[in-house]
Amino acid sequence: MADTTQGIRARSCTNRAVKGVEAMNLTATDALIVVDMQEDFMDGGPLEVKGARGLIPGVNSVVEIFSKKDLPIFFTRDYHPKDHCSFQGQGGPWPSHCVQGTKGAQFASGLLVPGGAEVVSKAQKRDRDAYSAFYGTGLGDRISEMGIRRVFVAGVATEYCVLETVLDAIREGLNVFVLTDLVAAVTKEDGLEALKKMETFGAKNGESTAVE
Ligand code: VGL
Ligand code: ZN
């Protein structure tokens, strides 16, 4: 009797219980995907995602957790030729952004990119846009050959590249955990709708504080 009481008290005194957050313990088959944290998408960039720069410290913390556990980390980058079809100059919807070899295509200043991390370049062909990090990159094969079964996803933009990457990850048969405090959208409402859609398709949404 006394033991039980003590057990409950001990548990309820942990940080997690106080915050009401269910801990997500990482295992050897987990990986992290950081989507398009590049200069051109940061606040003030040509394709600004408001709040993107503010994600950097939190993303770095999660990167550090995965890195310390030697778990795979993928950094995706939008990597367009200078005359890409998605650019307004070519009749597309977007201002020119993330052009191969430019400063704007580089990972955001201050973003922690550990040496062992893998870079996944996407949308490199002039005539076709691709929001998903799985499209034409070999990422799906790489993930399956590494035995990865669950991916945690952070980055931008929630309603474009994060959404399509998450949906493709689910199609690949992966379990997906979306780090809701570490994503940012071009349009706030569209971002919230995209998060709901990901959940509807089977993703688990939660905060990065749960990852340990
Ligand atoms: C993205 C618009 C155009 C993204 C890429 O990374 O979400 N959005 N290209
Ligand atoms: Zn793009």
mmCIF file with all atom_site columns, C-alpha atoms and ligand atoms in Angstrom:
data_model
loop_
_atom_site.group_PDB
_atom_site.id
_atom_site.type_symbol
_atom_site.label_atom_id
_atom_site.label_alt_id
_atom_site.label_comp_id
_atom_site.label_asym_id
_atom_site.label_entity_id
_atom_site.label_seq_id
_atom_site.pdbx_PDB_ins_code
_atom_site.Cartn_x
_atom_site.Cartn_y
_atom_site.Cartn_z
_atom_site.occupancy
_atom_site.B_iso_or_equiv
_atom_site.pdbx_formal_charge
_atom_site.auth_seq_id
_atom_site.auth_comp_id
_atom_site.auth_asym_id
_atom_site.auth_atom_id
_atom_site.pdbx_PDB_model_num
ATOM   1   C  CA . MET A 1 1   ? 0.000  0.000  0.000   1.00 0.00 ? 1   MET A CA 1
ATOM   2   C  CA . ALA A 1 2   ? 2.671  2.468  1.056   1.00 0.00 ? 2   ALA A CA 1
ATOM   3   C  CA . ASP A 1 3   ? 4.774  1.386  -1.945  1.00 0.00 ? 3   ASP A CA 1
ATOM   4   C  CA . THR A 1 4   ? 1.991  2.120  -4.402  1.00 0.00 ? 4   THR A CA 1
ATOM   5   C  CA . THR A 1 5   ? 1.447  5.612  -3.033  1.00 0.00 ? 5   THR A CA 1
ATOM   6   C  CA . GLN A 1 6   ? 5.123  6.356  -3.239  1.00 0.00 ? 6   GLN A CA 1
ATOM   7   C  CA . GLY A 1 7   ? 5.236  5.086  -6.819  1.00 0.00 ? 7   GLY A CA 1
ATOM   8   C  CA . ILE A 1 8   ? 2.450  7.371  -7.907  1.00 0.00 ? 8   ILE A CA 1
ATOM   9   C  CA . ARG A 1 9   ? 3.987  10.332 -6.165  1.00 0.00 ? 9   ARG A CA 1
ATOM   10  C  CA . ALA A 1 10  ? 7.356  9.693  -7.773  1.00 0.00 ? 10  ALA A CA 1
ATOM   11  C  CA . ARG A 1 11  ? 5.820  9.531  -11.248 1.00 0.00 ? 11  ARG A CA 1
ATOM   12  C  CA . SER A 1 12  ? 3.655  12.576 -10.821 1.00 0.00 ? 12  SER A CA 1
ATOM   13  C  CA . CYS A 1 13  ? 6.698  14.583 -9.803  1.00 0.00 ? 13  CYS A CA 1
ATOM   14  C  CA . THR A 1 14  ? 8.477  14.062 -13.116 1.00 0.00 ? 14  THR A CA 1
ATOM   15  C  CA . ASN A 1 15  ? 8.651  16.909 -15.570 1.00 0.00 ? 15  ASN A CA 1
ATOM   16  C  CA . ARG A 1 16  ? 6.584  15.064 -18.162 1.00 0.00 ? 16  ARG A CA 1
ATOM   17  C  CA . ALA A 1 17  ? 3.652  14.467 -15.866 1.00 0.00 ? 17  ALA A CA 1
ATOM   18  C  CA . VAL A 1 18  ? 3.668  18.103 -14.799 1.00 0.00 ? 18  VAL A CA 1
ATOM   19  C  CA . LYS A 1 19  ? 3.622  19.262 -18.415 1.00 0.00 ? 19  LYS A CA 1
ATOM   20  C  CA . GLY A 1 20  ? 1.046  16.636 -19.329 1.00 0.00 ? 20  GLY A CA 1
ATOM   21  C  CA . VAL A 1 21  ? 3.211  15.542 -22.241 1.00 0.00 ? 21  VAL A CA 1
ATOM   22  C  CA . GLU A 1 22  ? 3.479  11.911 -23.211 1.00 0.00 ? 22  GLU A CA 1
ATOM   23  C  CA . ALA A 1 23  ? 7.159  11.080 -23.652 1.00 0.00 ? 23  ALA A CA 1
ATOM   24  C  CA . MET A 1 24  ? 8.244  9.792  -27.066 1.00 0.00 ? 24  MET A CA 1
ATOM   25  C  CA . ASN A 1 25  ? 11.228 7.600  -26.357 1.00 0.00 ? 25  ASN A CA 1
ATOM   26  C  CA . LEU A 1 26  ? 13.487 7.289  -29.353 1.00 0.00 ? 26  LEU A CA 1
ATOM   27  C  CA . THR A 1 27  ? 14.550 3.875  -30.571 1.00 0.00 ? 27  THR A CA 1
ATOM   28  C  CA . ALA A 1 28  ? 17.137 2.588  -33.063 1.00 0.00 ? 28  ALA A CA 1
ATOM   29  C  CA . THR A 1 29  ? 14.618 2.657  -35.951 1.00 0.00 ? 29  THR A CA 1
ATOM   30  C  CA . ASP A 1 30  ? 13.817 6.368  -35.619 1.00 0.00 ? 30  ASP A CA 1
ATOM   31  C  CA . ALA A 1 31  ? 15.098 9.171  -37.847 1.00 0.00 ? 31  ALA A CA 1
ATOM   32  C  CA . LEU A 1 32  ? 14.671 12.925 -38.111 1.00 0.00 ? 32  LEU A CA 1
ATOM   33  C  CA . ILE A 1 33  ? 13.750 14.817 -41.280 1.00 0.00 ? 33  ILE A CA 1
ATOM   34  C  CA . VAL A 1 34  ? 14.366 18.573 -41.235 1.00 0.00 ? 34  VAL A CA 1
ATOM   35  C  CA . VAL A 1 35  ? 12.537 20.091 -44.192 1.00 0.00 ? 35  VAL A CA 1
ATOM   36  C  CA . ASP A 1 36  ? 13.878 23.043 -46.176 1.00 0.00 ? 36  ASP A CA 1
ATOM   37  C  CA . MET A 1 37  ? 15.361 25.160 -43.373 1.00 0.00 ? 37  MET A CA 1
ATOM   38  C  CA . GLN A 1 38  ? 17.071 27.372 -45.969 1.00 0.00 ? 38  GLN A CA 1
ATOM   39  C  CA . GLU A 1 39  ? 17.864 31.082 -46.028 1.00 0.00 ? 39  GLU A CA 1
ATOM   40  C  CA . ASP A 1 40  ? 15.338 31.980 -48.743 1.00 0.00 ? 40  ASP A CA 1
ATOM   41  C  CA . PHE A 1 41  ? 12.472 30.623 -46.612 1.00 0.00 ? 41  PHE A CA 1
ATOM   42  C  CA . MET A 1 42  ? 13.519 32.464 -43.466 1.00 0.00 ? 42  MET A CA 1
ATOM   43  C  CA . ASP A 1 43  ? 11.905 35.701 -42.271 1.00 0.00 ? 43  ASP A CA 1
ATOM   44  C  CA . GLY A 1 44  ? 12.828 38.477 -44.675 1.00 0.00 ? 44  GLY A CA 1
ATOM   45  C  CA . GLY A 1 45  ? 13.719 36.050 -47.480 1.00 0.00 ? 45  GLY A CA 1
ATOM   46  C  CA . PRO A 1 46  ? 12.155 36.134 -50.980 1.00 0.00 ? 46  PRO A CA 1
ATOM   47  C  CA . LEU A 1 47  ? 9.790  33.292 -50.043 1.00 0.00 ? 47  LEU A CA 1
ATOM   48  C  CA . GLU A 1 48  ? 9.410  34.202 -46.430 1.00 0.00 ? 48  GLU A CA 1
ATOM   49  C  CA . VAL A 1 49  ? 7.789  31.771 -44.045 1.00 0.00 ? 49  VAL A CA 1
ATOM   50  C  CA . LYS A 1 50  ? 7.008  33.903 -41.005 1.00 0.00 ? 50  LYS A CA 1
ATOM   51  C  CA . GLY A 1 51  ? 8.489  32.477 -37.839 1.00 0.00 ? 51  GLY A CA 1
ATOM   52  C  CA . ALA A 1 52  ? 10.829 30.126 -39.689 1.00 0.00 ? 52  ALA A CA 1
ATOM   53  C  CA . ARG A 1 53  ? 13.961 31.666 -38.212 1.00 0.00 ? 53  ARG A CA 1
ATOM   54  C  CA . GLY A 1 54  ? 12.498 31.334 -34.749 1.00 0.00 ? 54  GLY A CA 1
ATOM   55  C  CA . LEU A 1 55  ? 12.363 27.558 -35.224 1.00 0.00 ? 55  LEU A CA 1
ATOM   56  C  CA . ILE A 1 56  ? 16.147 27.254 -35.419 1.00 0.00 ? 56  ILE A CA 1
ATOM   57  C  CA . PRO A 1 57  ? 16.922 26.862 -31.678 1.00 0.00 ? 57  PRO A CA 1
ATOM   58  C  CA . GLY A 1 58  ? 14.225 24.227 -31.227 1.00 0.00 ? 58  GLY A CA 1
ATOM   59  C  CA . VAL A 1 59  ? 15.254 22.361 -34.373 1.00 0.00 ? 59  VAL A CA 1
ATOM   60  C  CA . ASN A 1 60  ? 18.870 22.442 -33.179 1.00 0.00 ? 60  ASN A CA 1
ATOM   61  C  CA . SER A 1 61  ? 17.827 20.900 -29.849 1.00 0.00 ? 61  SER A CA 1
ATOM   62  C  CA . VAL A 1 62  ? 16.082 18.006 -31.577 1.00 0.00 ? 62  VAL A CA 1
ATOM   63  C  CA . VAL A 1 63  ? 19.001 17.579 -33.991 1.00 0.00 ? 63  VAL A CA 1
ATOM   64  C  CA . GLU A 1 64  ? 21.281 17.337 -30.978 1.00 0.00 ? 64  GLU A CA 1
ATOM   65  C  CA . ILE A 1 65  ? 19.107 14.681 -29.351 1.00 0.00 ? 65  ILE A CA 1
ATOM   66  C  CA . PHE A 1 66  ? 19.142 12.528 -32.521 1.00 0.00 ? 66  PHE A CA 1
ATOM   67  C  CA . SER A 1 67  ? 22.831 13.182 -33.076 1.00 0.00 ? 67  SER A CA 1
ATOM   68  C  CA . LYS A 1 68  ? 23.808 12.150 -29.537 1.00 0.00 ? 68  LYS A CA 1
ATOM   69  C  CA . LYS A 1 69  ? 21.899 8.903  -30.006 1.00 0.00 ? 69  LYS A CA 1
ATOM   70  C  CA . ASP A 1 70  ? 23.557 8.343  -33.404 1.00 0.00 ? 70  ASP A CA 1
ATOM   71  C  CA . LEU A 1 71  ? 20.185 8.268  -35.113 1.00 0.00 ? 71  LEU A CA 1
ATOM   72  C  CA . PRO A 1 72  ? 19.906 9.254  -38.793 1.00 0.00 ? 72  PRO A CA 1
ATOM   73  C  CA . ILE A 1 73  ? 19.158 12.887 -39.620 1.00 0.00 ? 73  ILE A CA 1
ATOM   74  C  CA . PHE A 1 74  ? 18.085 14.057 -43.070 1.00 0.00 ? 74  PHE A CA 1
ATOM   75  C  CA . PHE A 1 75  ? 18.152 17.708 -44.065 1.00 0.00 ? 75  PHE A CA 1
ATOM   76  C  CA . THR A 1 76  ? 16.094 18.324 -47.166 1.00 0.00 ? 76  THR A CA 1
ATOM   77  C  CA . ARG A 1 77  ? 16.679 21.346 -49.348 1.00 0.00 ? 77  ARG A CA 1
ATOM   78  C  CA . ASP A 1 78  ? 14.702 22.898 -52.160 1.00 0.00 ? 78  ASP A CA 1
ATOM   79  C  CA . TYR A 1 79  ? 17.343 23.119 -54.886 1.00 0.00 ? 79  TYR A CA 1
ATOM   80  C  CA . HIS A 1 80  ? 16.126 24.695 -58.098 1.00 0.00 ? 80  HIS A CA 1
ATOM   81  C  CA . PRO A 1 81  ? 17.861 25.545 -61.362 1.00 0.00 ? 81  PRO A CA 1
ATOM   82  C  CA . LYS A 1 82  ? 17.776 29.313 -61.990 1.00 0.00 ? 82  LYS A CA 1
ATOM   83  C  CA . ASP A 1 83  ? 15.010 29.015 -64.618 1.00 0.00 ? 83  ASP A CA 1
ATOM   84  C  CA . HIS A 1 84  ? 12.783 26.688 -62.610 1.00 0.00 ? 84  HIS A CA 1
ATOM   85  C  CA . CYS A 1 85  ? 9.172  26.367 -63.732 1.00 0.00 ? 85  CYS A CA 1
ATOM   86  C  CA . SER A 1 86  ? 7.830  27.305 -60.279 1.00 0.00 ? 86  SER A CA 1
ATOM   87  C  CA . PHE A 1 87  ? 9.286  30.817 -60.559 1.00 0.00 ? 87  PHE A CA 1
ATOM   88  C  CA . GLN A 1 88  ? 7.065  33.745 -61.542 1.00 0.00 ? 88  GLN A CA 1
ATOM   89  C  CA . GLY A 1 89  ? 9.532  34.608 -64.327 1.00 0.00 ? 89  GLY A CA 1
ATOM   90  C  CA . GLN A 1 90  ? 8.612  31.266 -65.941 1.00 0.00 ? 90  GLN A CA 1
ATOM   91  C  CA . GLY A 1 91  ? 4.877  31.625 -65.261 1.00 0.00 ? 91  GLY A CA 1
ATOM   92  C  CA . GLY A 1 92  ? 4.977  29.806 -61.938 1.00 0.00 ? 92  GLY A CA 1
ATOM   93  C  CA . PRO A 1 93  ? 3.450  30.799 -58.569 1.00 0.00 ? 93  PRO A CA 1
ATOM   94  C  CA . TRP A 1 94  ? 6.599  31.646 -56.589 1.00 0.00 ? 94  TRP A CA 1
ATOM   95  C  CA . PRO A 1 95  ? 9.255  34.322 -56.549 1.00 0.00 ? 95  PRO A CA 1
ATOM   96  C  CA . SER A 1 96  ? 12.668 32.949 -57.431 1.00 0.00 ? 96  SER A CA 1
ATOM   97  C  CA . HIS A 1 97  ? 14.046 31.016 -54.452 1.00 0.00 ? 97  HIS A CA 1
ATOM   98  C  CA . CYS A 1 98  ? 16.594 28.383 -53.450 1.00 0.00 ? 98  CYS A CA 1
ATOM   99  C  CA . VAL A 1 99  ? 18.557 28.569 -56.682 1.00 0.00 ? 99  VAL A CA 1
ATOM   100 C  CA . GLN A 1 100 ? 21.373 26.008 -56.813 1.00 0.00 ? 100 GLN A CA 1
ATOM   101 C  CA . GLY A 1 101 ? 24.682 27.410 -55.625 1.00 0.00 ? 101 GLY A CA 1
ATOM   102 C  CA . THR A 1 102 ? 23.271 30.640 -54.172 1.00 0.00 ? 102 THR A CA 1
ATOM   103 C  CA . LYS A 1 103 ? 23.375 31.900 -50.600 1.00 0.00 ? 103 LYS A CA 1
ATOM   104 C  CA . GLY A 1 104 ? 19.589 31.660 -50.406 1.00 0.00 ? 104 GLY A CA 1
ATOM   105 C  CA . ALA A 1 105 ? 19.685 27.940 -51.063 1.00 0.00 ? 105 ALA A CA 1
ATOM   106 C  CA . GLN A 1 106 ? 22.061 27.374 -48.147 1.00 0.00 ? 106 GLN A CA 1
ATOM   107 C  CA . PHE A 1 107 ? 20.851 26.064 -44.839 1.00 0.00 ? 107 PHE A CA 1
ATOM   108 C  CA . ALA A 1 108 ? 19.722 28.812 -42.509 1.00 0.00 ? 108 ALA A CA 1
ATOM   109 C  CA . SER A 1 109 ? 22.458 30.613 -40.650 1.00 0.00 ? 109 SER A CA 1
ATOM   110 C  CA . GLY A 1 110 ? 22.778 29.085 -37.176 1.00 0.00 ? 110 GLY A CA 1
ATOM   111 C  CA . LEU A 1 111 ? 21.148 25.795 -38.138 1.00 0.00 ? 111 LEU A CA 1
ATOM   112 C  CA . LEU A 1 112 ? 23.061 22.880 -36.666 1.00 0.00 ? 112 LEU A CA 1
ATOM   113 C  CA . VAL A 1 113 ? 23.937 20.437 -39.461 1.00 0.00 ? 113 VAL A CA 1
ATOM   114 C  CA . PRO A 1 114 ? 26.081 17.649 -37.981 1.00 0.00 ? 114 PRO A CA 1
ATOM   115 C  CA . GLY A 1 115 ? 28.727 16.031 -40.164 1.00 0.00 ? 115 GLY A CA 1
ATOM   116 C  CA . GLY A 1 116 ? 26.970 12.687 -40.248 1.00 0.00 ? 116 GLY A CA 1
ATOM   117 C  CA . ALA A 1 117 ? 23.661 14.108 -41.451 1.00 0.00 ? 117 ALA A CA 1
ATOM   118 C  CA . GLU A 1 118 ? 22.425 13.397 -44.982 1.00 0.00 ? 118 GLU A CA 1
ATOM   119 C  CA . VAL A 1 119 ? 21.382 16.182 -47.342 1.00 0.00 ? 119 VAL A CA 1
ATOM   120 C  CA . VAL A 1 120 ? 18.444 15.466 -49.642 1.00 0.00 ? 120 VAL A CA 1
ATOM   121 C  CA . SER A 1 121 ? 18.175 17.853 -52.601 1.00 0.00 ? 121 SER A CA 1
ATOM   122 C  CA . LYS A 1 122 ? 14.818 18.101 -54.303 1.00 0.00 ? 122 LYS A CA 1
ATOM   123 C  CA . ALA A 1 123 ? 12.993 19.806 -57.171 1.00 0.00 ? 123 ALA A CA 1
ATOM   124 C  CA . GLN A 1 124 ? 16.218 20.045 -59.151 1.00 0.00 ? 124 GLN A CA 1
ATOM   125 C  CA . LYS A 1 125 ? 14.636 19.579 -62.575 1.00 0.00 ? 125 LYS A CA 1
ATOM   126 C  CA . ARG A 1 126 ? 13.605 22.692 -64.449 1.00 0.00 ? 126 ARG A CA 1
ATOM   127 C  CA . ASP A 1 127 ? 10.293 21.443 -65.806 1.00 0.00 ? 127 ASP A CA 1
ATOM   128 C  CA . ARG A 1 128 ? 8.702  20.069 -62.703 1.00 0.00 ? 128 ARG A CA 1
ATOM   129 C  CA . ASP A 1 129 ? 8.185  21.196 -59.114 1.00 0.00 ? 129 ASP A CA 1
ATOM   130 C  CA . ALA A 1 130 ? 8.287  18.727 -56.259 1.00 0.00 ? 130 ALA A CA 1
ATOM   131 C  CA . TYR A 1 131 ? 7.260  19.523 -52.711 1.00 0.00 ? 131 TYR A CA 1
ATOM   132 C  CA . SER A 1 132 ? 7.872  16.042 -51.312 1.00 0.00 ? 132 SER A CA 1
ATOM   133 C  CA . ALA A 1 133 ? 11.381 15.104 -50.198 1.00 0.00 ? 133 ALA A CA 1
ATOM   134 C  CA . PHE A 1 134 ? 10.585 11.586 -51.448 1.00 0.00 ? 134 PHE A CA 1
ATOM   135 C  CA . TYR A 1 135 ? 9.942  12.648 -55.026 1.00 0.00 ? 135 TYR A CA 1
ATOM   136 C  CA . GLY A 1 136 ? 12.827 11.700 -57.319 1.00 0.00 ? 136 GLY A CA 1
ATOM   137 C  CA . THR A 1 137 ? 15.423 11.773 -54.528 1.00 0.00 ? 137 THR A CA 1
ATOM   138 C  CA . GLY A 1 138 ? 15.860 8.132  -53.540 1.00 0.00 ? 138 GLY A CA 1
ATOM   139 C  CA . LEU A 1 139 ? 14.977 9.018  -49.942 1.00 0.00 ? 139 LEU A CA 1
ATOM   140 C  CA . GLY A 1 140 ? 12.394 6.219  -49.695 1.00 0.00 ? 140 GLY A CA 1
ATOM   141 C  CA . ASP A 1 141 ? 14.929 3.545  -50.684 1.00 0.00 ? 141 ASP A CA 1
ATOM   142 C  CA . ARG A 1 142 ? 17.560 5.037  -48.407 1.00 0.00 ? 142 ARG A CA 1
ATOM   143 C  CA . ILE A 1 143 ? 15.176 5.012  -45.450 1.00 0.00 ? 143 ILE A CA 1
ATOM   144 C  CA . SER A 1 144 ? 14.078 1.441  -46.059 1.00 0.00 ? 144 SER A CA 1
ATOM   145 C  CA . GLU A 1 145 ? 17.632 0.170  -46.525 1.00 0.00 ? 145 GLU A CA 1
ATOM   146 C  CA . MET A 1 146 ? 18.569 1.809  -43.222 1.00 0.00 ? 146 MET A CA 1
ATOM   147 C  CA . GLY A 1 147 ? 15.727 -0.001 -41.471 1.00 0.00 ? 147 GLY A CA 1
ATOM   148 C  CA . ILE A 1 148 ? 14.070 3.233  -40.394 1.00 0.00 ? 148 ILE A CA 1
ATOM   149 C  CA . ARG A 1 149 ? 10.461 2.737  -39.321 1.00 0.00 ? 149 ARG A CA 1
ATOM   150 C  CA . ARG A 1 150 ? 9.496  6.065  -37.834 1.00 0.00 ? 150 ARG A CA 1
ATOM   151 C  CA . VAL A 1 151 ? 10.367 9.604  -38.866 1.00 0.00 ? 151 VAL A CA 1
ATOM   152 C  CA . PHE A 1 152 ? 10.032 12.812 -36.896 1.00 0.00 ? 152 PHE A CA 1
ATOM   153 C  CA . VAL A 1 153 ? 9.450  15.822 -39.126 1.00 0.00 ? 153 VAL A CA 1
ATOM   154 C  CA . ALA A 1 154 ? 10.203 19.536 -38.614 1.00 0.00 ? 154 ALA A CA 1
ATOM   155 C  CA . GLY A 1 155 ? 10.704 22.499 -40.948 1.00 0.00 ? 155 GLY A CA 1
ATOM   156 C  CA . VAL A 1 156 ? 8.922  24.563 -43.571 1.00 0.00 ? 156 VAL A CA 1
ATOM   157 C  CA . ALA A 1 157 ? 6.540  25.168 -45.143 1.00 0.00 ? 157 ALA A CA 1
ATOM   158 C  CA . THR A 1 158 ? 3.842  23.278 -43.246 1.00 0.00 ? 158 THR A CA 1
ATOM   159 C  CA . GLU A 1 159 ? 1.275  23.351 -46.056 1.00 0.00 ? 159 GLU A CA 1
ATOM   160 C  CA . TYR A 1 160 ? 3.727  22.636 -48.910 1.00 0.00 ? 160 TYR A CA 1
ATOM   161 C  CA . CYS A 1 161 ? 6.915  20.667 -48.436 1.00 0.00 ? 161 CYS A CA 1
ATOM   162 C  CA . VAL A 1 162 ? 6.229  19.449 -44.898 1.00 0.00 ? 162 VAL A CA 1
ATOM   163 C  CA . LEU A 1 163 ? 2.727  18.290 -45.856 1.00 0.00 ? 163 LEU A CA 1
ATOM   164 C  CA . GLU A 1 164 ? 3.768  16.452 -49.028 1.00 0.00 ? 164 GLU A CA 1
ATOM   165 C  CA . THR A 1 165 ? 6.812  14.910 -47.355 1.00 0.00 ? 165 THR A CA 1
ATOM   166 C  CA . VAL A 1 166 ? 4.692  13.645 -44.457 1.00 0.00 ? 166 VAL A CA 1
ATOM   167 C  CA . LEU A 1 167 ? 2.001  12.220 -46.760 1.00 0.00 ? 167 LEU A CA 1
ATOM   168 C  CA . ASP A 1 168 ? 4.637  10.418 -48.843 1.00 0.00 ? 168 ASP A CA 1
ATOM   169 C  CA . ALA A 1 169 ? 6.315  9.080  -45.694 1.00 0.00 ? 169 ALA A CA 1
ATOM   170 C  CA . ILE A 1 170 ? 2.968  7.614  -44.662 1.00 0.00 ? 170 ILE A CA 1
ATOM   171 C  CA . ARG A 1 171 ? 2.543  6.124  -48.171 1.00 0.00 ? 171 ARG A CA 1
ATOM   172 C  CA . GLU A 1 172 ? 5.990  4.571  -47.726 1.00 0.00 ? 172 GLU A CA 1
ATOM   173 C  CA . GLY A 1 173 ? 4.583  2.772  -44.694 1.00 0.00 ? 173 GLY A CA 1
ATOM   174 C  CA . LEU A 1 174 ? 6.481  4.831  -42.136 1.00 0.00 ? 174 LEU A CA 1
ATOM   175 C  CA . ASN A 1 175 ? 5.130  5.982  -38.819 1.00 0.00 ? 175 ASN A CA 1
ATOM   176 C  CA . VAL A 1 176 ? 5.287  9.746  -38.776 1.00 0.00 ? 176 VAL A CA 1
ATOM   177 C  CA . PHE A 1 177 ? 5.510  12.141 -35.856 1.00 0.00 ? 177 PHE A CA 1
ATOM   178 C  CA . VAL A 1 178 ? 5.056  15.788 -36.812 1.00 0.00 ? 178 VAL A CA 1
ATOM   179 C  CA . LEU A 1 179 ? 6.835  18.190 -34.460 1.00 0.00 ? 179 LEU A CA 1
ATOM   180 C  CA . THR A 1 180 ? 4.062  20.785 -34.368 1.00 0.00 ? 180 THR A CA 1
ATOM   181 C  CA . ASP A 1 181 ? 6.066  23.450 -32.537 1.00 0.00 ? 181 ASP A CA 1
ATOM   182 C  CA . LEU A 1 182 ? 8.883  23.143 -35.093 1.00 0.00 ? 182 LEU A CA 1
ATOM   183 C  CA . VAL A 1 183 ? 6.963  23.785 -38.300 1.00 0.00 ? 183 VAL A CA 1
ATOM   184 C  CA . ALA A 1 184 ? 5.894  27.099 -39.839 1.00 0.00 ? 184 ALA A CA 1
ATOM   185 C  CA . ALA A 1 185 ? 3.507  27.916 -42.668 1.00 0.00 ? 185 ALA A CA 1
ATOM   186 C  CA . VAL A 1 186 ? 3.334  30.463 -45.475 1.00 0.00 ? 186 VAL A CA 1
ATOM   187 C  CA . THR A 1 187 ? -0.302 31.073 -44.500 1.00 0.00 ? 187 THR A CA 1
ATOM   188 C  CA . LYS A 1 188 ? -1.292 30.358 -40.915 1.00 0.00 ? 188 LYS A CA 1
ATOM   189 C  CA . GLU A 1 189 ? -4.742 28.907 -41.611 1.00 0.00 ? 189 GLU A CA 1
ATOM   190 C  CA . ASP A 1 190 ? -3.417 26.687 -44.390 1.00 0.00 ? 190 ASP A CA 1
ATOM   191 C  CA . GLY A 1 191 ? -0.764 25.435 -42.016 1.00 0.00 ? 191 GLY A CA 1
ATOM   192 C  CA . LEU A 1 192 ? -3.359 24.450 -39.417 1.00 0.00 ? 192 LEU A CA 1
ATOM   193 C  CA . GLU A 1 193 ? -5.457 22.731 -42.069 1.00 0.00 ? 193 GLU A CA 1
ATOM   194 C  CA . ALA A 1 194 ? -2.380 20.864 -43.306 1.00 0.00 ? 194 ALA A CA 1
ATOM   195 C  CA . LEU A 1 195 ? -1.622 19.640 -39.783 1.00 0.00 ? 195 LEU A CA 1
ATOM   196 C  CA . LYS A 1 196 ? -5.179 18.287 -39.529 1.00 0.00 ? 196 LYS A CA 1
ATOM   197 C  CA . LYS A 1 197 ? -4.788 16.575 -42.893 1.00 0.00 ? 197 LYS A CA 1
ATOM   198 C  CA . MET A 1 198 ? -1.547 14.901 -41.833 1.00 0.00 ? 198 MET A CA 1
ATOM   199 C  CA . GLU A 1 199 ? -3.275 13.631 -38.699 1.00 0.00 ? 199 GLU A CA 1
ATOM   200 C  CA . THR A 1 200 ? -6.238 12.381 -40.745 1.00 0.00 ? 200 THR A CA 1
ATOM   201 C  CA . PHE A 1 201 ? -3.846 10.403 -42.933 1.00 0.00 ? 201 PHE A CA 1
ATOM   202 C  CA . GLY A 1 202 ? -2.254 8.816  -39.868 1.00 0.00 ? 202 GLY A CA 1
ATOM   203 C  CA . ALA A 1 203 ? 0.527  11.087 -38.673 1.00 0.00 ? 203 ALA A CA 1
ATOM   204 C  CA . LYS A 1 204 ? 0.921  11.685 -34.969 1.00 0.00 ? 204 LYS A CA 1
ATOM   205 C  CA . ASN A 1 205 ? 1.140  15.366 -34.092 1.00 0.00 ? 205 ASN A CA 1
ATOM   206 C  CA . GLY A 1 206 ? 2.942  16.489 -30.983 1.00 0.00 ? 206 GLY A CA 1
ATOM   207 C  CA . GLU A 1 207 ? 5.458  18.850 -29.498 1.00 0.00 ? 207 GLU A CA 1
ATOM   208 C  CA . SER A 1 208 ? 9.205  18.442 -29.559 1.00 0.00 ? 208 SER A CA 1
ATOM   209 C  CA . THR A 1 209 ? 9.336  18.563 -25.747 1.00 0.00 ? 209 THR A CA 1
ATOM   210 C  CA . ALA A 1 210 ? 8.023  15.000 -25.835 1.00 0.00 ? 210 ALA A CA 1
ATOM   211 C  CA . VAL A 1 211 ? 11.084 13.710 -27.694 1.00 0.00 ? 211 VAL A CA 1
ATOM   212 C  CA . GLU A 1 212 ? 13.750 12.147 -25.525 1.00 0.00 ? 212 GLU A CA 1
HETATM 213 C  C1 . VGL B 2 .   ? 8.334  25.233 -50.729 1.00 0.00 ? 1   VGL B C1 1
HETATM 214 C  C2 . VGL B 2 .   ? 7.129  26.708 -51.986 1.00 0.00 ? 1   VGL B C2 1
HETATM 215 C  C3 . VGL B 2 .   ? 7.987  26.546 -53.045 1.00 0.00 ? 1   VGL B C3 1
HETATM 216 C  C4 . VGL B 2 .   ? 8.548  24.522 -49.424 1.00 0.00 ? 1   VGL B C4 1
HETATM 217 C  C5 . VGL B 2 .   ? 9.209  25.049 -51.789 1.00 0.00 ? 1   VGL B C5 1
HETATM 218 O  O1 . VGL B 2 .   ? 9.687  24.180 -49.098 1.00 0.00 ? 1   VGL B O1 1
HETATM 219 O  O2 . VGL B 2 .   ? 7.532  24.346 -48.699 1.00 0.00 ? 1   VGL B O2 1
HETATM 220 N  N1 . VGL B 2 .   ? 7.306  26.054 -50.842 1.00 0.00 ? 1   VGL B N1 1
HETATM 221 N  N2 . VGL B 2 .   ? 9.028  25.716 -52.933 1.00 0.00 ? 1   VGL B N2 1
HETATM 222 ZN ZN . ZN  B 3 .   ? 10.614 25.668 -54.384 1.00 0.00 ? 2   ZN  B ZN 1
#
